[in-house]
Amino acid sequence: MTSAERYFDITGRKALVTGSSRGIGYSLARGLAQAGVELAVHGRHAEGARAAAQRLAQETGAQVHAVSFDVTDPDSVAEGVAQTVEDLGGLDILVNNAGIQRRHAFTEFPVDEWNEVIATNLSSAFLVSQQAAKVFVAQRRGKIINIGSVQSQLARPSITPYSASKGGIVMLTKGLCADLGPQGVQANALAPGYFKTELTKTLVEDEQFTAWVTGRTPAARWGDVDDLVGTLLFLASPASDFVNGQTIYVDGGMTAVV
Ligand code: NDP
């Protein structure tokens, strides 16, 4: 192994990627599996998680487990993380990726949907990190990677709860750094720009919106989910052992320019 490879070696590490039954989470899970990580694919629905785990195992030849729990429910999170740790025989890496989007005019935004977005995109990362941290602190080692968005920094009309939740991810990440850094844990955020997934399918198909994305992004294209994997591996590996509390934008340059 070259010294360059040693910085990024995560062979045999154990990981949980929330919301990895499809979309960005699935691609992140695949990137970790291809790097030799044993992981649990997760979703709210057991069937979707099982099918995705099977597909990923076939695609990569890696050992892949399936776990399902609602990331908004504290008791389910505690049980689900404990189950994951038992299945994997430990935990070294947590990726808080599960998330939803809701769109309404601000004056019409239903309060229950505000609560749903904050619970799924922000409180979930607090709850799952709290359970994972019990393992990480005991072993004095662990990597938490929270998935943000360009909306961690920039707002858009009709998605105020989403922007508030993703802005919250930046400060949650710093809080985790403050609380857990002294105990050998790194918490960082990876903030994607506009990526082609199930969540953005209607936007990709909308010619006007796609023209806006390609015009607004210095890279002049939608992101491909594989664009995220290199930064994920950096944040999951020893190469980032002195990087803590940071948010890295993988957005083709969108948040760098007006
Ligand atoms: P998808 O809708 O494709 O996938 C969402 C995943 O989250 C699914 O696995 C889903 O599982 C899971 N999930 C949702 N709610 C819950 C819940 N309450 N409990 C457990 N699991 C849940 O989303 P994307 O892949 O597009 O997005 C993933 C993350 O990336 C999100 O945090 C999103 O905000 C962020 N992001 C996405 C961008 C994009 O362009 N797509 C850009 C920037 C950030 P199930 O189906 O079983 O509910």
mmCIF file of C-alpha atoms and ligand atoms in Angstrom:
data_model
loop_
_atom_site.group_PDB
_atom_site.id
_atom_site.type_symbol
_atom_site.label_atom_id
_atom_site.label_comp_id
_atom_site.label_asym_id
_atom_site.label_seq_id
_atom_site.Cartn_x
_atom_site.Cartn_y
_atom_site.Cartn_z
ATOM 1 C CA MET A 1 0.000 0.000 0.000
ATOM 2 C CA THR A 2 1.404 3.436 -0.914
ATOM 3 C CA SER A 3 1.385 6.217 1.679
ATOM 4 C CA ALA A 4 -1.291 7.986 -0.402
ATOM 5 C CA GLU A 5 -3.530 4.901 -0.186
ATOM 6 C CA ARG A 6 -3.000 4.619 3.579
ATOM 7 C CA TYR A 7 -4.597 8.052 4.119
ATOM 8 C CA PHE A 8 -7.802 6.782 2.554
ATOM 9 C CA ASP A 9 -7.829 3.150 3.705
ATOM 10 C CA ILE A 10 -11.191 2.294 5.304
ATOM 11 C CA THR A 11 -11.206 -1.414 4.528
ATOM 12 C CA GLY A 12 -13.185 -3.342 7.143
ATOM 13 C CA ARG A 13 -14.787 -0.257 8.726
ATOM 14 C CA LYS A 14 -18.501 -0.505 9.607
ATOM 15 C CA ALA A 15 -21.017 2.093 8.429
ATOM 16 C CA LEU A 16 -24.669 3.087 8.594
ATOM 17 C CA VAL A 17 -26.012 5.331 5.809
ATOM 18 C CA THR A 18 -29.525 6.561 6.596
ATOM 19 C CA GLY A 19 -31.933 6.897 3.674
ATOM 20 C CA SER A 20 -29.765 4.709 1.449
ATOM 21 C CA SER A 21 -32.549 2.607 -0.065
ATOM 22 C CA ARG A 22 -32.348 4.901 -3.126
ATOM 23 C CA GLY A 23 -31.032 8.196 -4.524
ATOM 24 C CA ILE A 24 -27.973 9.932 -3.123
ATOM 25 C CA GLY A 25 -27.870 7.649 -0.062
ATOM 26 C CA TYR A 26 -27.661 4.539 -2.242
ATOM 27 C CA SER A 27 -24.748 6.018 -4.218
ATOM 28 C CA LEU A 28 -22.950 6.996 -1.010
ATOM 29 C CA ALA A 29 -23.465 3.462 0.338
ATOM 30 C CA ARG A 30 -22.122 2.018 -2.931
ATOM 31 C CA GLY A 31 -19.021 4.245 -2.701
ATOM 32 C CA LEU A 32 -18.321 3.003 0.830
ATOM 33 C CA ALA A 33 -18.968 -0.646 -0.107
ATOM 34 C CA GLN A 34 -16.549 -0.356 -3.046
ATOM 35 C CA ALA A 35 -13.939 0.997 -0.601
ATOM 36 C CA GLY A 36 -14.223 -2.203 1.463
ATOM 37 C CA VAL A 37 -16.658 -0.954 4.131
ATOM 38 C CA GLU A 38 -19.212 -3.359 5.610
ATOM 39 C CA LEU A 39 -22.446 -1.435 5.855
ATOM 40 C CA ALA A 40 -26.139 -1.292 6.565
ATOM 41 C CA VAL A 41 -28.485 0.111 3.933
ATOM 42 C CA HIS A 42 -31.373 1.914 5.574
ATOM 43 C CA GLY A 43 -34.844 3.245 4.798
ATOM 44 C CA ARG A 44 -38.133 3.744 6.564
ATOM 45 C CA HIS A 45 -39.690 0.827 4.707
ATOM 46 C CA ALA A 46 -38.207 -2.635 5.376
ATOM 47 C CA GLU A 47 -38.948 -3.999 1.901
ATOM 48 C CA GLY A 48 -37.201 -1.100 0.118
ATOM 49 C CA ALA A 49 -34.146 -1.376 2.393
ATOM 50 C CA ARG A 50 -33.923 -5.171 1.881
ATOM 51 C CA ALA A 51 -34.213 -4.876 -1.922
ATOM 52 C CA ALA A 52 -31.566 -2.118 -2.021
ATOM 53 C CA ALA A 53 -29.197 -4.126 0.206
ATOM 54 C CA GLN A 54 -29.556 -7.123 -2.100
ATOM 55 C CA ARG A 55 -28.924 -4.987 -5.190
ATOM 56 C CA LEU A 56 -25.867 -3.371 -3.614
ATOM 57 C CA ALA A 57 -24.415 -6.731 -2.549
ATOM 58 C CA GLN A 58 -24.834 -8.001 -6.123
ATOM 59 C CA GLU A 59 -23.341 -4.835 -7.619
ATOM 60 C CA THR A 60 -20.270 -4.690 -5.366
ATOM 61 C CA GLY A 61 -19.750 -8.199 -3.950
ATOM 62 C CA ALA A 62 -19.642 -6.558 -0.498
ATOM 63 C CA GLN A 63 -21.397 -7.746 2.627
ATOM 64 C CA VAL A 64 -24.472 -5.511 2.960
ATOM 65 C CA HIS A 65 -27.079 -5.553 5.751
ATOM 66 C CA ALA A 66 -30.531 -3.978 5.725
ATOM 67 C CA VAL A 67 -32.093 -2.011 8.559
ATOM 68 C CA SER A 68 -35.328 -0.041 8.670
ATOM 69 C CA PHE A 69 -36.538 2.525 11.167
ATOM 70 C CA ASP A 70 -38.194 5.926 11.173
ATOM 71 C CA VAL A 71 -35.452 8.505 11.759
ATOM 72 C CA THR A 72 -37.969 10.894 13.349
ATOM 73 C CA ASP A 73 -38.946 8.547 16.179
ATOM 74 C CA PRO A 74 -36.490 8.500 19.144
ATOM 75 C CA ASP A 75 -37.384 4.970 20.333
ATOM 76 C CA SER A 76 -37.170 3.486 16.822
ATOM 77 C CA VAL A 77 -33.823 5.238 16.284
ATOM 78 C CA ALA A 78 -32.406 3.811 19.547
ATOM 79 C CA GLU A 79 -33.587 0.291 18.642
ATOM 80 C CA GLY A 80 -32.505 0.612 14.992
ATOM 81 C CA VAL A 81 -28.985 1.838 15.753
ATOM 82 C CA ALA A 82 -28.524 -0.868 18.417
ATOM 83 C CA GLN A 83 -29.667 -3.479 15.872
ATOM 84 C CA THR A 84 -27.248 -2.082 13.276
ATOM 85 C CA VAL A 85 -24.321 -2.209 15.704
ATOM 86 C CA GLU A 86 -25.203 -5.813 16.542
ATOM 87 C CA ASP A 87 -25.572 -6.847 12.871
ATOM 88 C CA LEU A 88 -22.306 -5.191 11.821
ATOM 89 C CA GLY A 89 -20.391 -6.070 14.985
ATOM 90 C CA GLY A 90 -19.548 -2.389 15.561
ATOM 91 C CA LEU A 91 -19.845 1.051 13.996
ATOM 92 C CA ASP A 92 -17.186 3.484 12.723
ATOM 93 C CA ILE A 93 -18.975 5.716 10.205
ATOM 94 C CA LEU A 94 -22.439 7.308 10.288
ATOM 95 C CA VAL A 95 -23.843 9.152 7.274
ATOM 96 C CA ASN A 96 -26.976 11.171 8.150
ATOM 97 C CA ASN A 97 -28.566 11.368 4.702
ATOM 98 C CA ALA A 98 -32.323 10.674 5.062
ATOM 99 C CA GLY A 99 -34.262 13.722 3.954
ATOM 100 C CA ILE A 100 -37.455 15.012 2.356
ATOM 101 C CA GLN A 101 -38.623 18.083 0.476
ATOM 102 C CA ARG A 102 -42.005 19.865 0.702
ATOM 103 C CA ARG A 103 -43.006 22.870 -1.450
ATOM 104 C CA HIS A 104 -45.712 25.487 -0.753
ATOM 105 C CA ALA A 105 -46.174 29.245 -0.883
ATOM 106 C CA PHE A 106 -44.940 30.566 2.475
ATOM 107 C CA THR A 107 -48.319 31.934 3.622
ATOM 108 C CA GLU A 108 -49.969 28.573 2.832
ATOM 109 C CA PHE A 109 -47.245 26.325 4.302
ATOM 110 C CA PRO A 110 -48.992 23.775 6.585
ATOM 111 C CA VAL A 111 -47.385 23.739 10.023
ATOM 112 C CA ASP A 112 -47.459 19.934 10.145
ATOM 113 C CA GLU A 113 -45.295 19.869 6.978
ATOM 114 C CA TRP A 114 -42.847 22.364 8.549
ATOM 115 C CA ASN A 115 -42.588 19.960 11.518
ATOM 116 C CA GLU A 116 -42.214 16.948 9.206
ATOM 117 C CA VAL A 117 -39.335 18.533 7.255
ATOM 118 C CA ILE A 118 -37.473 19.699 10.385
ATOM 119 C CA ALA A 119 -37.953 16.287 12.041
ATOM 120 C CA THR A 120 -36.795 14.300 8.994
ATOM 121 C CA ASN A 121 -33.907 16.494 7.823
ATOM 122 C CA LEU A 122 -32.521 17.943 11.071
ATOM 123 C CA SER A 123 -33.794 16.337 14.303
ATOM 124 C CA SER A 124 -33.074 12.927 12.752
ATOM 125 C CA ALA A 125 -29.362 13.760 12.497
ATOM 126 C CA PHE A 126 -29.367 14.752 16.194
ATOM 127 C CA LEU A 127 -31.162 11.531 17.211
ATOM 128 C CA VAL A 128 -29.110 9.086 15.126
ATOM 129 C CA SER A 129 -25.800 10.822 15.990
ATOM 130 C CA GLN A 130 -26.660 10.651 19.702
ATOM 131 C CA GLN A 131 -27.069 6.865 19.521
ATOM 132 C CA ALA A 132 -23.996 6.336 17.303
ATOM 133 C CA ALA A 133 -21.920 8.613 19.562
ATOM 134 C CA LYS A 134 -22.339 6.160 22.439
ATOM 135 C CA VAL A 135 -20.297 3.660 20.407
ATOM 136 C CA PHE A 136 -17.886 6.270 18.998
ATOM 137 C CA VAL A 137 -17.060 7.815 22.393
ATOM 138 C CA ALA A 138 -16.515 4.392 23.998
ATOM 139 C CA GLN A 139 -14.007 3.441 21.270
ATOM 140 C CA ARG A 140 -12.629 7.022 21.000
ATOM 141 C CA ARG A 141 -13.031 6.941 17.222
ATOM 142 C CA GLY A 142 -15.835 7.703 14.768
ATOM 143 C CA LYS A 143 -16.832 9.689 11.700
ATOM 144 C CA ILE A 144 -20.159 11.486 11.379
ATOM 145 C CA ILE A 145 -21.013 12.870 7.939
ATOM 146 C CA ASN A 146 -24.176 14.975 7.743
ATOM 147 C CA ILE A 147 -25.713 15.641 4.344
ATOM 148 C CA GLY A 148 -26.492 19.323 3.838
ATOM 149 C CA SER A 149 -27.346 21.130 0.609
ATOM 150 C CA VAL A 150 -26.697 24.422 -1.175
ATOM 151 C CA GLN A 151 -29.772 25.392 0.868
ATOM 152 C CA SER A 152 -27.467 25.181 3.903
ATOM 153 C CA GLN A 153 -26.311 28.568 2.666
ATOM 154 C CA LEU A 154 -28.765 29.848 0.025
ATOM 155 C CA ALA A 155 -32.570 30.081 0.189
ATOM 156 C CA ARG A 156 -35.144 29.671 -2.575
ATOM 157 C CA PRO A 157 -38.837 30.528 -2.645
ATOM 158 C CA SER A 158 -41.387 27.864 -1.561
ATOM 159 C CA ILE A 159 -38.962 25.641 0.422
ATOM 160 C CA THR A 160 -38.333 27.669 3.591
ATOM 161 C CA PRO A 161 -38.580 24.662 5.994
ATOM 162 C CA TYR A 162 -36.056 22.735 3.861
ATOM 163 C CA SER A 163 -33.626 25.698 3.858
ATOM 164 C CA ALA A 164 -34.048 26.106 7.637
ATOM 165 C CA SER A 165 -33.395 22.382 8.176
ATOM 166 C CA LYS A 166 -30.277 22.375 5.967
ATOM 167 C CA GLY A 167 -28.975 25.582 7.551
ATOM 168 C CA GLY A 168 -29.452 23.816 10.902
ATOM 169 C CA ILE A 169 -27.258 20.943 9.679
ATOM 170 C CA VAL A 170 -24.278 23.335 9.489
ATOM 171 C CA MET A 171 -24.595 24.330 13.162
ATOM 172 C CA LEU A 172 -25.523 20.807 14.315
ATOM 173 C CA THR A 173 -22.257 19.692 12.688
ATOM 174 C CA LYS A 174 -20.311 22.344 14.593
ATOM 175 C CA GLY A 175 -22.089 21.353 17.819
ATOM 176 C CA LEU A 176 -21.156 17.698 17.308
ATOM 177 C CA CYS A 177 -17.553 18.814 16.722
ATOM 178 C CA ALA A 178 -17.586 20.820 19.982
ATOM 179 C CA ASP A 179 -19.120 17.988 22.022
ATOM 180 C CA LEU A 180 -17.403 14.966 20.484
ATOM 181 C CA GLY A 181 -14.128 16.292 19.020
ATOM 182 C CA PRO A 182 -12.234 15.912 22.313
ATOM 183 C CA GLN A 183 -13.261 12.241 22.318
ATOM 184 C CA GLY A 184 -11.754 11.352 18.964
ATOM 185 C CA VAL A 185 -14.857 11.853 16.822
ATOM 186 C CA GLN A 186 -14.993 13.951 13.635
ATOM 187 C CA ALA A 187 -18.314 15.412 12.433
ATOM 188 C CA ASN A 188 -18.425 17.154 9.070
ATOM 189 C CA ALA A 189 -21.108 17.968 6.524
ATOM 190 C CA LEU A 190 -21.149 17.247 2.817
ATOM 191 C CA ALA A 191 -23.428 19.682 0.992
ATOM 192 C CA PRO A 192 -24.479 18.648 -2.529
ATOM 193 C CA GLY A 193 -25.625 21.063 -5.204
ATOM 194 C CA TYR A 194 -28.305 20.035 -7.683
ATOM 195 C CA PHE A 195 -28.144 16.303 -8.348
ATOM 196 C CA LYS A 196 -30.200 14.011 -10.543
ATOM 197 C CA THR A 197 -32.194 11.714 -8.196
ATOM 198 C CA GLU A 198 -35.735 10.537 -7.494
ATOM 199 C CA LEU A 199 -36.220 13.659 -5.324
ATOM 200 C CA THR A 200 -35.370 16.012 -8.237
ATOM 201 C CA LYS A 201 -36.834 13.970 -11.138
ATOM 202 C CA THR A 202 -39.577 16.499 -11.933
ATOM 203 C CA LEU A 203 -37.064 19.367 -11.821
ATOM 204 C CA VAL A 204 -34.647 17.568 -14.189
ATOM 205 C CA GLU A 205 -37.511 17.003 -16.638
ATOM 206 C CA ASP A 206 -38.513 20.686 -16.424
ATOM 207 C CA GLU A 207 -36.555 22.325 -19.288
ATOM 208 C CA GLN A 208 -36.772 25.789 -17.779
ATOM 209 C CA PHE A 209 -35.473 24.609 -14.387
ATOM 210 C CA THR A 210 -32.668 22.595 -16.005
ATOM 211 C CA ALA A 211 -31.654 25.707 -18.000
ATOM 212 C CA TRP A 212 -31.549 27.638 -14.690
ATOM 213 C CA VAL A 213 -29.405 24.937 -12.987
ATOM 214 C CA THR A 214 -26.903 24.700 -15.842
ATOM 215 C CA GLY A 215 -26.729 28.494 -16.152
ATOM 216 C CA ARG A 216 -26.336 29.055 -12.382
ATOM 217 C CA THR A 217 -23.706 26.306 -11.858
ATOM 218 C CA PRO A 218 -20.147 27.144 -12.967
ATOM 219 C CA ALA A 219 -19.721 23.451 -13.949
ATOM 220 C CA ALA A 220 -22.721 24.045 -16.290
ATOM 221 C CA ARG A 221 -24.462 20.726 -15.522
ATOM 222 C CA TRP A 222 -26.509 18.767 -12.983
ATOM 223 C CA GLY A 223 -24.409 16.783 -10.511
ATOM 224 C CA ASP A 224 -24.060 13.063 -10.997
ATOM 225 C CA VAL A 225 -24.342 11.145 -7.715
ATOM 226 C CA ASP A 226 -20.870 9.653 -8.240
ATOM 227 C CA ASP A 227 -19.494 13.227 -7.961
ATOM 228 C CA LEU A 228 -20.089 12.965 -4.184
ATOM 229 C CA VAL A 229 -18.141 9.797 -3.497
ATOM 230 C CA GLY A 230 -14.583 11.213 -3.415
ATOM 231 C CA THR A 231 -15.465 13.792 -0.751
ATOM 232 C CA LEU A 232 -17.406 11.168 1.213
ATOM 233 C CA LEU A 233 -14.379 8.838 1.255
ATOM 234 C CA PHE A 234 -12.154 11.732 2.387
ATOM 235 C CA LEU A 235 -14.536 12.535 5.274
ATOM 236 C CA ALA A 236 -14.821 8.842 6.236
ATOM 237 C CA SER A 237 -11.078 8.119 6.175
ATOM 238 C CA PRO A 238 -7.965 8.909 8.268
ATOM 239 C CA ALA A 239 -7.134 11.653 5.711
ATOM 240 C CA SER A 240 -9.713 13.863 7.495
ATOM 241 C CA ASP A 241 -8.709 13.066 11.098
ATOM 242 C CA PHE A 242 -7.879 16.760 11.769
ATOM 243 C CA VAL A 243 -10.884 18.139 9.825
ATOM 244 C CA ASN A 244 -13.820 18.749 12.149
ATOM 245 C CA GLY A 245 -17.047 20.786 12.175
ATOM 246 C CA GLN A 246 -16.706 21.764 8.510
ATOM 247 C CA THR A 247 -19.217 21.863 5.664
ATOM 248 C CA ILE A 248 -17.835 20.974 2.222
ATOM 249 C CA TYR A 249 -19.932 22.057 -0.759
ATOM 250 C CA VAL A 250 -19.874 19.655 -3.704
ATOM 251 C CA ASP A 251 -21.960 21.813 -5.992
ATOM 252 C CA GLY A 252 -20.036 22.488 -9.199
ATOM 253 C CA GLY A 253 -19.180 25.912 -7.738
ATOM 254 C CA MET A 254 -22.759 27.148 -7.280
ATOM 255 C CA THR A 255 -22.323 28.621 -3.775
ATOM 256 C CA ALA A 256 -19.056 30.325 -4.775
ATOM 257 C CA VAL A 257 -20.668 32.696 -7.272
ATOM 258 C CA VAL A 258 -23.700 35.010 -7.564
HETATM 259 P P1 NDP B 1 -34.672 10.332 -2.016
HETATM 260 O O1 NDP B 1 -36.084 10.793 -1.884
HETATM 261 O O2 NDP B 1 -34.241 9.745 -3.317
HETATM 262 O O3 NDP B 1 -34.367 9.280 -0.832
HETATM 263 C C1 NDP B 1 -34.702 9.591 0.499
HETATM 264 C C2 NDP B 1 -34.287 8.455 1.428
HETATM 265 O O4 NDP B 1 -34.579 8.858 2.774
HETATM 266 C C3 NDP B 1 -35.019 7.160 1.179
HETATM 267 O O5 NDP B 1 -34.160 6.074 1.417
HETATM 268 C C4 NDP B 1 -36.129 7.178 2.249
HETATM 269 O O6 NDP B 1 -36.543 5.870 2.636
HETATM 270 C C5 NDP B 1 -35.407 7.877 3.395
HETATM 271 N N1 NDP B 1 -36.320 8.502 4.347
HETATM 272 C C6 NDP B 1 -37.121 9.574 4.156
HETATM 273 N N2 NDP B 1 -37.828 9.839 5.283
HETATM 274 C C7 NDP B 1 -37.452 8.917 6.202
HETATM 275 C C8 NDP B 1 -37.823 8.650 7.558
HETATM 276 N N3 NDP B 1 -38.721 9.389 8.211
HETATM 277 N N4 NDP B 1 -37.224 7.619 8.192
HETATM 278 C C9 NDP B 1 -36.312 6.855 7.555
HETATM 279 N N5 NDP B 1 -35.924 7.048 6.278
HETATM 280 C C10 NDP B 1 -36.494 8.060 5.611
HETATM 281 O O7 NDP B 1 -33.742 11.604 -1.634
HETATM 282 P P2 NDP B 1 -32.325 12.103 -2.235
HETATM 283 O O8 NDP B 1 -31.421 10.955 -2.470
HETATM 284 O O9 NDP B 1 -32.541 13.049 -3.335
HETATM 285 O O10 NDP B 1 -31.789 12.976 -1.010
HETATM 286 C C11 NDP B 1 -30.983 12.408 -0.008
HETATM 287 C C12 NDP B 1 -30.380 13.532 0.829
HETATM 288 O O11 NDP B 1 -29.621 14.403 0.002
HETATM 289 C C13 NDP B 1 -31.434 14.400 1.520
HETATM 290 O O12 NDP B 1 -30.945 14.773 2.790
HETATM 291 C C14 NDP B 1 -31.528 15.614 0.610
HETATM 292 O O13 NDP B 1 -31.972 16.744 1.291
HETATM 293 C C15 NDP B 1 -30.072 15.740 0.189
HETATM 294 N N6 NDP B 1 -29.878 16.502 -1.028
HETATM 295 C C16 NDP B 1 -30.420 16.086 -2.232
HETATM 296 C C17 NDP B 1 -30.148 16.818 -3.386
HETATM 297 C C18 NDP B 1 -30.642 16.386 -4.729
HETATM 298 O O14 NDP B 1 -30.345 17.085 -5.715
HETATM 299 N N7 NDP B 1 -31.384 15.278 -4.825
HETATM 300 C C19 NDP B 1 -29.340 18.030 -3.360
HETATM 301 C C20 NDP B 1 -28.853 18.381 -2.053
HETATM 302 C C21 NDP B 1 -29.106 17.630 -0.950
HETATM 303 P P3 NDP B 1 -38.096 5.383 2.469
HETATM 304 O O15 NDP B 1 -38.392 5.467 1.000
HETATM 305 O O16 NDP B 1 -38.129 4.009 3.002
HETATM 306 O O17 NDP B 1 -38.897 6.378 3.253
#
